[in-house]
Coordinates of C-alpha atoms in Angstrom, one line a residue:
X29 CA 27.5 -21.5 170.3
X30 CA 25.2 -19.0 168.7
X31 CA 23.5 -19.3 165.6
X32 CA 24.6 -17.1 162.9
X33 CA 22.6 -14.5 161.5
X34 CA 20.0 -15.3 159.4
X35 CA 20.2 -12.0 157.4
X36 CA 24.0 -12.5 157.2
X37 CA 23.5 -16.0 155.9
X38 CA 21.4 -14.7 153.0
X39 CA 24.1 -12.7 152.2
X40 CA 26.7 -15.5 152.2
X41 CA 24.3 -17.8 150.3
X42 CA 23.4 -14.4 147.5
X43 CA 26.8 -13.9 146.9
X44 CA 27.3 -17.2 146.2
X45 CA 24.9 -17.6 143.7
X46 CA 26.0 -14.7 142.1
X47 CA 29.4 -16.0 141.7
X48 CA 27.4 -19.0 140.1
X49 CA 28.0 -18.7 136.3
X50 CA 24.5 -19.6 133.8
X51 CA 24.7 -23.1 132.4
X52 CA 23.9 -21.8 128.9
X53 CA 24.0 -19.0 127.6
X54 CA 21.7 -17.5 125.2
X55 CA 24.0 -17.8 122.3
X56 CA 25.3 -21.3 123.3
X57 CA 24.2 -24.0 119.8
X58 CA 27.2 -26.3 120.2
X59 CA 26.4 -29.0 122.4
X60 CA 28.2 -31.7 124.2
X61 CA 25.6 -34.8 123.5
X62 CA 23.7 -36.1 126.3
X63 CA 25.4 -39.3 127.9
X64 CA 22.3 -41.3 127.8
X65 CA 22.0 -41.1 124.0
X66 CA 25.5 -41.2 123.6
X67 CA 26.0 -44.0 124.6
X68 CA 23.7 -45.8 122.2
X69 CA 26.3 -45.4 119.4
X70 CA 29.6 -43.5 120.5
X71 CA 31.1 -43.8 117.3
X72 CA 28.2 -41.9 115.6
X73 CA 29.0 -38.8 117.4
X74 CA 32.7 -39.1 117.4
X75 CA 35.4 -37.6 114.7
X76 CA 37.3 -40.1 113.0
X77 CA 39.8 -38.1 111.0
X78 CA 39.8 -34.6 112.0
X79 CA 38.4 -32.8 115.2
X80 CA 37.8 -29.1 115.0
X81 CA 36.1 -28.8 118.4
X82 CA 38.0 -26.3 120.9
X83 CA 37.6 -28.8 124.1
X84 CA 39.8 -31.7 122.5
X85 CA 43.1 -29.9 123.0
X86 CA 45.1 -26.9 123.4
X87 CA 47.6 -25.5 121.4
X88 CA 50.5 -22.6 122.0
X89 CA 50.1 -20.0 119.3
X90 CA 50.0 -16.6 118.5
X91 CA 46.8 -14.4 118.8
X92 CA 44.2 -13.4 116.6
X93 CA 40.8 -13.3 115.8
X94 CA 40.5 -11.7 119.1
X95 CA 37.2 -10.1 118.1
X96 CA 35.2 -13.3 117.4
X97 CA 36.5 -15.2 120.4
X98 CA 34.0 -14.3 123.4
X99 CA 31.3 -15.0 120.8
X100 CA 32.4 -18.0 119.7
X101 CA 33.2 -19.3 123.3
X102 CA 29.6 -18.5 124.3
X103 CA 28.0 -20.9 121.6
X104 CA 29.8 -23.8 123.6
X105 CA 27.7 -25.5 125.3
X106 CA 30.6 -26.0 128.3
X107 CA 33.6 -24.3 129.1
X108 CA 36.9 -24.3 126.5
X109 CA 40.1 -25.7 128.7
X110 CA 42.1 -22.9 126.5
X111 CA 43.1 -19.4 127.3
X112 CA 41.8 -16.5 124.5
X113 CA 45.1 -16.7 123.0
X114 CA 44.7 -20.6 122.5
X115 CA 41.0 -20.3 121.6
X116 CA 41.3 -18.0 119.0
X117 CA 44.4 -19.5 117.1
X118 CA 42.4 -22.9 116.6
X119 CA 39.3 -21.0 115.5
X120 CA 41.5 -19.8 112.7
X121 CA 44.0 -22.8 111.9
X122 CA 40.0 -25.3 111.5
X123 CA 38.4 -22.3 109.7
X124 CA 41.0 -21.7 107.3
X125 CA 41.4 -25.5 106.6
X126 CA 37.9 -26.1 106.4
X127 CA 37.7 -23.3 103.6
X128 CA 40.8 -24.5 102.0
X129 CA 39.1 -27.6 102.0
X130 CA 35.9 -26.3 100.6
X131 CA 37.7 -24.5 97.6
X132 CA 39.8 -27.2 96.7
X133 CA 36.8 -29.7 96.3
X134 CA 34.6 -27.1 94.5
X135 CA 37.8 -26.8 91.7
X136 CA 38.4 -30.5 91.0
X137 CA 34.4 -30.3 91.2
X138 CA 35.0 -27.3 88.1
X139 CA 37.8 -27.8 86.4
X140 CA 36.4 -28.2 83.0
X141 CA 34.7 -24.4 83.3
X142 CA 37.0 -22.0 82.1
X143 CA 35.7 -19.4 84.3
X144 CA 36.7 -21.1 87.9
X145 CA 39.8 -19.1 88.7
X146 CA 40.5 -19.8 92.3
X147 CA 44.2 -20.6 93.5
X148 CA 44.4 -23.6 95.7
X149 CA 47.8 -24.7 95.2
X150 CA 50.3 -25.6 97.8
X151 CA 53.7 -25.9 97.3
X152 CA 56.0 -28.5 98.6
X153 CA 59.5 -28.0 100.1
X154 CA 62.4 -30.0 100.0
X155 CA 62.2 -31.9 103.0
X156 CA 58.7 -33.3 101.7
X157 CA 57.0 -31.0 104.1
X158 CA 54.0 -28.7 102.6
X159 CA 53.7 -25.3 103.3
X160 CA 50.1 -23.9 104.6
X161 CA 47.6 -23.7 101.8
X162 CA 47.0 -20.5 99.9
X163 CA 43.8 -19.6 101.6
X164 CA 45.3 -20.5 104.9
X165 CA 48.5 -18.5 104.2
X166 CA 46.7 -15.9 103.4
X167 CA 44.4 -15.0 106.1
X168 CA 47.1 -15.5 108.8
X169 CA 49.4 -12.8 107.5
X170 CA 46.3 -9.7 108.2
X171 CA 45.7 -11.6 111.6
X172 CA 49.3 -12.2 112.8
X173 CA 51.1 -9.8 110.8
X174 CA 53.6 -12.3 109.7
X175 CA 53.3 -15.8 107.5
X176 CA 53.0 -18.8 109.4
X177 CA 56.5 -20.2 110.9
X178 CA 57.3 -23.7 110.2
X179 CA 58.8 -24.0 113.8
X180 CA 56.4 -22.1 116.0
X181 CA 53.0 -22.9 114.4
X182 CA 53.4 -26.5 114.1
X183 CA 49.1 -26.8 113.4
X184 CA 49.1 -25.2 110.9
X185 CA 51.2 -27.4 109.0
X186 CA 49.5 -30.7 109.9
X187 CA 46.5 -29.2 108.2
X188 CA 48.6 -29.1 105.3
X189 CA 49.5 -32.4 105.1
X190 CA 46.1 -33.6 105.6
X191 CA 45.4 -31.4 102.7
X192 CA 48.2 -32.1 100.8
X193 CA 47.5 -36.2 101.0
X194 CA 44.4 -35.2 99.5
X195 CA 45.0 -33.8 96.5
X196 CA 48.3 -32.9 95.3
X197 CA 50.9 -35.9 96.2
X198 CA 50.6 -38.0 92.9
X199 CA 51.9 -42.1 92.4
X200 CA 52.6 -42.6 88.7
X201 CA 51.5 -39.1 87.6
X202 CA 47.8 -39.3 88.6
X203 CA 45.4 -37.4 91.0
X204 CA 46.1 -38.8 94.5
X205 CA 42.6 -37.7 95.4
X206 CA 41.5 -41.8 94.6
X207 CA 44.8 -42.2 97.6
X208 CA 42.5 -42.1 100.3
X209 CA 38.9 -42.1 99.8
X210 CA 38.6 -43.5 102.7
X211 CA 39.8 -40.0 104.2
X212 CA 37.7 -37.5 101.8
X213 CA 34.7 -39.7 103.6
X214 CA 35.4 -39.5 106.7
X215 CA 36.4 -35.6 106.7
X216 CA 33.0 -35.4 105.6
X217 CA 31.3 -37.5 108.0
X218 CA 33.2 -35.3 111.0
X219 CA 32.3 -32.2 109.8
X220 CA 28.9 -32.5 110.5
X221 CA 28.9 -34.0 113.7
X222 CA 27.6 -32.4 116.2
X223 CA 30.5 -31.9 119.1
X224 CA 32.8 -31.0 116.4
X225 CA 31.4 -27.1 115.2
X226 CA 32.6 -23.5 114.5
X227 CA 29.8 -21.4 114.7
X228 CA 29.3 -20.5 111.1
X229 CA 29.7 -16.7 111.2
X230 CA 33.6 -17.2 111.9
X231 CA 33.6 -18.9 108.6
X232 CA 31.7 -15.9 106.8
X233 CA 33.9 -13.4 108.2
X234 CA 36.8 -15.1 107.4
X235 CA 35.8 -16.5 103.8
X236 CA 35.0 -12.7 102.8
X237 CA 38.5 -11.5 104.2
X238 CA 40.6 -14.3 102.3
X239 CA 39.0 -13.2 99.3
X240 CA 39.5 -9.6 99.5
X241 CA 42.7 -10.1 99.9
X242 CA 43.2 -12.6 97.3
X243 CA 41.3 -11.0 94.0
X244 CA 39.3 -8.1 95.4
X245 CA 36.4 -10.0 96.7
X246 CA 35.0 -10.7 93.0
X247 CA 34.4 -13.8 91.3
X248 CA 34.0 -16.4 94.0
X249 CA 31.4 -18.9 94.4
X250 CA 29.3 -17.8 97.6
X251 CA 29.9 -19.4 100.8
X252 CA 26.6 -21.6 100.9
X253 CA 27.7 -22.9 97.8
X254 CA 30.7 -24.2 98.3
X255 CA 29.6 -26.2 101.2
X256 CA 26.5 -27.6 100.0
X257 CA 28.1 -28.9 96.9
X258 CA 30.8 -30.3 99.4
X259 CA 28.1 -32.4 101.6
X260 CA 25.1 -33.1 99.2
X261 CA 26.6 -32.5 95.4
X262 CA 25.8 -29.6 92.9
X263 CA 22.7 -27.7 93.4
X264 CA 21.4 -24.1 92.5
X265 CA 19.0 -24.1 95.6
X266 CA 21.1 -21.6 97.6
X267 CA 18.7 -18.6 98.3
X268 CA 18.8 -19.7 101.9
X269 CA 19.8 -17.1 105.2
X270 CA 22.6 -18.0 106.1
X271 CA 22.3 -15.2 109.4
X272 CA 19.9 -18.6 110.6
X273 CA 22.4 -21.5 110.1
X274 CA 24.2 -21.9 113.4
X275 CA 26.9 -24.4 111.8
X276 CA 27.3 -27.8 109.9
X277 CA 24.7 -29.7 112.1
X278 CA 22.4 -27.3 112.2
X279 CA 22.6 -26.8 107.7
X280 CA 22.1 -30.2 108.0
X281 CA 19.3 -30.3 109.4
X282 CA 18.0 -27.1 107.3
X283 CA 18.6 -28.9 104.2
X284 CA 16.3 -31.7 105.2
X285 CA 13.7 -29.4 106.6
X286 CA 14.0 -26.7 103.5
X287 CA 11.0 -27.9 101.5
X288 CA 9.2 -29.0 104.6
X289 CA 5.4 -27.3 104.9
X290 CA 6.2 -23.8 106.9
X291 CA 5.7 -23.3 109.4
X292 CA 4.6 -27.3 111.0
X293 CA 2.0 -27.0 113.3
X294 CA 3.0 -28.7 116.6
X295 CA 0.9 -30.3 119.3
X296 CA 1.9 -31.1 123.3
X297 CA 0.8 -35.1 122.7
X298 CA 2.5 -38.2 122.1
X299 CA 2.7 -40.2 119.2
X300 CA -0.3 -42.8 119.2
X301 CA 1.0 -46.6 119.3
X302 CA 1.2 -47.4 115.2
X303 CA 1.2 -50.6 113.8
X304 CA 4.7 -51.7 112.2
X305 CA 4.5 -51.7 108.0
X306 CA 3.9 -55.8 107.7
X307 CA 1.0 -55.3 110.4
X308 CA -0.3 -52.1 108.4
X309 CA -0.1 -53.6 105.0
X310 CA -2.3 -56.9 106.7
X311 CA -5.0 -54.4 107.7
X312 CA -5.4 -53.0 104.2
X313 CA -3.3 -50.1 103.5
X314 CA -1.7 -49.5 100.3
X315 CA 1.8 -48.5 100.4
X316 CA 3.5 -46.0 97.9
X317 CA 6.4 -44.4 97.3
X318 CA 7.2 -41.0 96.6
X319 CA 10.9 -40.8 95.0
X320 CA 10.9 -37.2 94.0
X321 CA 13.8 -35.6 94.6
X322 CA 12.4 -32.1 94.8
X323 CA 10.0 -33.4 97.9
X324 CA 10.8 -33.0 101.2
X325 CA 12.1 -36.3 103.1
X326 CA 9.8 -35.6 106.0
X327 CA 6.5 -35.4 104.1
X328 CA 4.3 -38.3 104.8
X329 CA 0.6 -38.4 103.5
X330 CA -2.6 -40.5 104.1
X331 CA -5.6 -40.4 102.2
X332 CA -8.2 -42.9 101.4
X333 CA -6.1 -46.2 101.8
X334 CA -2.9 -45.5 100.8
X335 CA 0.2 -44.3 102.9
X336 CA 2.4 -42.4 100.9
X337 CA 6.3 -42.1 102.0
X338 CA 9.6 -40.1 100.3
X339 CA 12.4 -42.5 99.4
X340 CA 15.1 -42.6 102.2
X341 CA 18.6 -44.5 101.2
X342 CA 20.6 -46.0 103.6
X343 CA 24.3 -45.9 104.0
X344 CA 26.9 -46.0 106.2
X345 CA 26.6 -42.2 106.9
X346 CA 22.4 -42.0 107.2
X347 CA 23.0 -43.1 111.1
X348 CA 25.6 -40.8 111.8
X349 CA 23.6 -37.9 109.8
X350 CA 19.9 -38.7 111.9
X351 CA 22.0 -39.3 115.1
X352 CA 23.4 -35.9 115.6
X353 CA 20.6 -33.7 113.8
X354 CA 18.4 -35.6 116.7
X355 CA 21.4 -35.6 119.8
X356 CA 20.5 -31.0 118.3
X357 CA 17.4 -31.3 118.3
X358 CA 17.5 -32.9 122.0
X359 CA 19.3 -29.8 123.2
X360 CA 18.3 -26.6 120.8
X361 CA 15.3 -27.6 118.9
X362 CA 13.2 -29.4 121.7
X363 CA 9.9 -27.7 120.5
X364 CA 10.8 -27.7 116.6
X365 CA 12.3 -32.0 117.0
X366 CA 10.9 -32.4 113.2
X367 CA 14.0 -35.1 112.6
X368 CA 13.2 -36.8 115.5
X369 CA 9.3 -37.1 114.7
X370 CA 10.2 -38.1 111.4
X371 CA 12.5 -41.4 112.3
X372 CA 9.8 -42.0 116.0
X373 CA 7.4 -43.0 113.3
X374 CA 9.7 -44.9 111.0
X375 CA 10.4 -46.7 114.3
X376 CA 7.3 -48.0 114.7
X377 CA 6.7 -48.6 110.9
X378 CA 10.3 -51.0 111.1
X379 CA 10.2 -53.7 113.9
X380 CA 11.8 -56.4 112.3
X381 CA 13.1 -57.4 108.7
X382 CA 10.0 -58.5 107.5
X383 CA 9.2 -55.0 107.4
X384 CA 12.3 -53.7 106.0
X385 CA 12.5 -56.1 103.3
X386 CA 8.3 -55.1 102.4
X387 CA 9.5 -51.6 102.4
X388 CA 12.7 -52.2 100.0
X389 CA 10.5 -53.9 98.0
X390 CA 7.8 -51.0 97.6
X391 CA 10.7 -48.6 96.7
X392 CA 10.1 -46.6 99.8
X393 CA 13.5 -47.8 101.3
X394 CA 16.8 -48.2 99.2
X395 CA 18.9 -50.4 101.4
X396 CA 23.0 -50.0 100.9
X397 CA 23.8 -51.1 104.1
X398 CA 23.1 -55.3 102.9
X399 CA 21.5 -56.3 105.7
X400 CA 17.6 -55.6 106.8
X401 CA 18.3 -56.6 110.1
X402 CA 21.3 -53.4 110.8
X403 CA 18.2 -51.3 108.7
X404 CA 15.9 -52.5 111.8
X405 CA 18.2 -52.1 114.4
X406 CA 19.3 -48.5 113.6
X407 CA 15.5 -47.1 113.7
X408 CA 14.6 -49.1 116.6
X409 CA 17.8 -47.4 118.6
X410 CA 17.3 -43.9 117.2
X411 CA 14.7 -43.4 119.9
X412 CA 16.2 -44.7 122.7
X413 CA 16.2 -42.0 125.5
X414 CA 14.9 -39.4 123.2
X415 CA 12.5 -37.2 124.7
X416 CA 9.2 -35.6 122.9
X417 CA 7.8 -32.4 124.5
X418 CA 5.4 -32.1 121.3
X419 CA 4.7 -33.4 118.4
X420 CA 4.4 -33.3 114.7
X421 CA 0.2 -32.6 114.3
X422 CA 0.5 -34.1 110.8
X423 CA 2.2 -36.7 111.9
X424 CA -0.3 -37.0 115.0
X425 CA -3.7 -36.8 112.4
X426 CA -1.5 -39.7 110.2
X427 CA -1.4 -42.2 112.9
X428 CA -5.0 -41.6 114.4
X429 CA -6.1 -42.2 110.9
X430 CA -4.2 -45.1 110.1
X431 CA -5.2 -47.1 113.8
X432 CA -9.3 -45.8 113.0
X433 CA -8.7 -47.7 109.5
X434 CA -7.8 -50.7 111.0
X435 CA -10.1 -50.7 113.0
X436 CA -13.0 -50.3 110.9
X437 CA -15.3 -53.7 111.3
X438 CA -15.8 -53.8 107.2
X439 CA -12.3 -52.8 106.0
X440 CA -11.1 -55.5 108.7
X441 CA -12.8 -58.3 107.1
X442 CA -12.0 -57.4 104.0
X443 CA -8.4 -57.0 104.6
X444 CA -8.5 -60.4 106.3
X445 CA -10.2 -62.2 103.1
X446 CA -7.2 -60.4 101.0
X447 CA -4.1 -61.8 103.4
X448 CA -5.9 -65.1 103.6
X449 CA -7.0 -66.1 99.8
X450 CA -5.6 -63.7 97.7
X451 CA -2.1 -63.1 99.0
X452 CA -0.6 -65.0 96.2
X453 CA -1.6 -65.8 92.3
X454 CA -2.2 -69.1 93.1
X455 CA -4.3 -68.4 96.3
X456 CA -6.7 -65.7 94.3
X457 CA -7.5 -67.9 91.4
X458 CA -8.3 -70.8 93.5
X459 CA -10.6 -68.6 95.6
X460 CA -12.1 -67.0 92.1
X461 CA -12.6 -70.6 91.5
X462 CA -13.9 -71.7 94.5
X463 CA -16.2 -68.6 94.2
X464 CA -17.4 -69.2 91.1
X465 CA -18.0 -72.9 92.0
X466 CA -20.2 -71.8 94.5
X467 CA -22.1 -69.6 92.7
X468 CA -22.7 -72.6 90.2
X469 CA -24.2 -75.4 92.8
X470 CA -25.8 -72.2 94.0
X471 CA -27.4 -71.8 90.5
X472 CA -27.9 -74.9 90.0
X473 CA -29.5 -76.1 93.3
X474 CA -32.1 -73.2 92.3
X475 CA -32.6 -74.6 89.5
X476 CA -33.6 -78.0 90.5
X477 CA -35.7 -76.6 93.1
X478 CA -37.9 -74.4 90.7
X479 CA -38.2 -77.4 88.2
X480 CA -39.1 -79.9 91.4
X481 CA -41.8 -77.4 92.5
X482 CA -43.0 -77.3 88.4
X483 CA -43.3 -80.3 88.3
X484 CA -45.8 -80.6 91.7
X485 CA -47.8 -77.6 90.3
X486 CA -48.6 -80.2 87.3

């Protein structure tokens, strides 16, 4: 038997690889999370009440959006199981009920100004089944040509419920918004993970055609707005570019990094072991909390002999939040992994609840999650198979301070003295004591000597 071609093997093999489509593209800021750190916490990166990711399911519906849809399929980090037809019909149903959504919270959020003005009602039909929202209503009609059928487009009427559940249904007269907190929290918590994204210029384009077709395009709160006061509360810091925010995760992690020193100098070095607080606090340094809220959360300081550290608070979200701004900064922010700098050093600042309770008691940590020992287990597995390609060079010059101030012969003994005698009130004021005591029989021994050798000189 002959060998094939060599030449006609290169072809073979050529073609093939051109047949080979890229892994990413250039576009692509949606990620699937690695399996190594998901599987640290699943539940951190999973939806609990609502997923608007494309690769959970397909539906059958009409087309639209048809414009948006190769973009928005190239921000995925893997391939949609959905035709464009599919694709494009849950890009509008989640965007318009993520809007709806938005609007509806920023009115119960305004309803004592006058000036709000924006229709989110929903009507409900006999057979106890809403119809879409306004918003939603009204942005299908210019896509499909047509409103929404209660028979064919089936999605978009489970949005309204959801919707519906959450504010209008009513048990003795009252707002059925108090019906399911437990809901409201958990919509929020799944919006910002990071598997579950529209890229966010779908939700621009779409928020500017609902409201020119609703009032002209005047009179609404901007975009930015509406969803910052959704996830973090009222706030007139909104002269951000949006053009830069890729989607929920990613304005997560801008909000966090927006008062941040720019640009953060980075080195190629890894993080220096550091000693954990307890350790720290043995050696010396002075701990002190920083609790404005106008400071950025990742600004640590050292100076002299004091640490300096923003107040974090803990809840039942903080996990989730720091889990999926560090699962993106794995896989689009390797060389900018500020997040993940910031909670590598709290790990090594938090080893066990000695340390969490000394930090809770300095202010530094405010702890809603009861227990010091889930505080010390969630920083102690935020790392786990997280890579660092650089580093944070403040944070770098912070911790090579720190280890060359405990190691300093003086300060050492010094510190040692204070965590032996003068840990507690009790403990200083027997060593002033004992001190002083000394320095009496010291005086006094003196003194006997000097009138001993007086009285030989006689």
């Amino acid at each position: 038997m002959e060998d094939e071609n060599p030449n006609g093997l290169a072809m073979k093999i050529k073609a093939m690889l051109e047949k080979v489509e890229p892994l990413f593209t250039d576009k692509c800021c949606i990620y699937r999370v690695p399996h190594e750190i998901r599987s640290s916490n699943v539940d951190a990166y999973t939806p609990r009440a609502v997923s608007i990711d494309p690769r959970r399911r397909a539906w059958k519906v009409l087309s639209c959006v048809q414009e948006l849809e190769p973009q928005v399929r190239a921000c995925y980090s893997d391939d949609i199981k959905l035709s464009k037809e599919e694709h494009v019909m849950v890009i509008l149903v989640d965007c318009c009920f993520i809007l709806e959504l938005l609007l509806r919270f920023f009115s119960e959020e305004s309803k004592e100004d006058d000036s709000v003005t924006i229709e989110t009602h929903s009507t409900v039909s006999p057979d106890s089944q809403p119809d879409p929202p306004s918003h939603l209503r009204c942005v299908w009609k210019p896509f499909t040509g047509r409103s929404p059928d209660r028979t064919s487009d089936t999605n978009c009427y489970d949005f309204s419920i959801i919707l519906t559940a959450r504010t209008e249904l009513s048990v003795e007269d009252k707002d059925s918004i108090s019906l399911f907190p437990w809901l409201d929290e958990y919509l929020r918590w799944d919006l910002l993970l990071l598997e579950n994204q529209i890229p966010f210029f779908v939700f621009n384009n779409l928020y500017d055609l609902a409201f020119s077709t609703l009032n002209g395009g005047t009179g609404h709160p901007s975009l930015l707005k509406l969803i910052l006061g959704y996830f973090f509360g009222p706030s007139d810091d909104t002269d951000w570019d949006s053009g830069s925010i890729e989607h929920f995760t990613d304005l997560l992690r801008t909000f966090h990094l927006k008062q941040s020193i720019s640009p953060l100098s980075r080195k190629k070095e890894t993080l220096p072991f550091l000693k954990s607080a307890i350790q720290l606090h043995e050696a010396g340094v002075k701990f002190k909390v920083i609790n404005k809220r106008s400071l950025c959360l990742l600004d640590l300081k050292f100076s002299g002999r004091t640490l300096e550290i923003p107040q974090i608070e803990l809840e039942d979200k903080t996990e989730i939040w720091l889990r999926n701004m560090v699962a993106l900064e794995q896989c689009y922010y390797p060389d900018e992994s500020y997040i993940t700098d910031y909670t590598a050093v709290l790990d090594y600042l938090i080893n066990t609840e000695k340390d969490v309770d000394f930090l809770v008691n300095k202010g530094i940590i405010i702890n809603w999650l009861g227990d010091s020992n889930a505080v010390a287990k969630l920083f102690n597995g935020l790392g786990k198979n997280i890579i660092h390609e650089t580093f944070n060079a403040e944070y770098l010059r912070i911790c090579k301070d720190l280890n060359d101030f405990c190691e300093h012969p003086c300060l050492r003994k010094v510190a040692t003295l204070r965590r032996d005698y003068c840990n507690t009130p009790w403990k200083t004021v027997a060593s002033v004591a004992g001190i002083a005591l000394l320095i009496l029989t010291v005086i006094q021994t003196v003194c006997s000597i000097i009138q001993v050798v007086q009285g030989f000189s006689k």
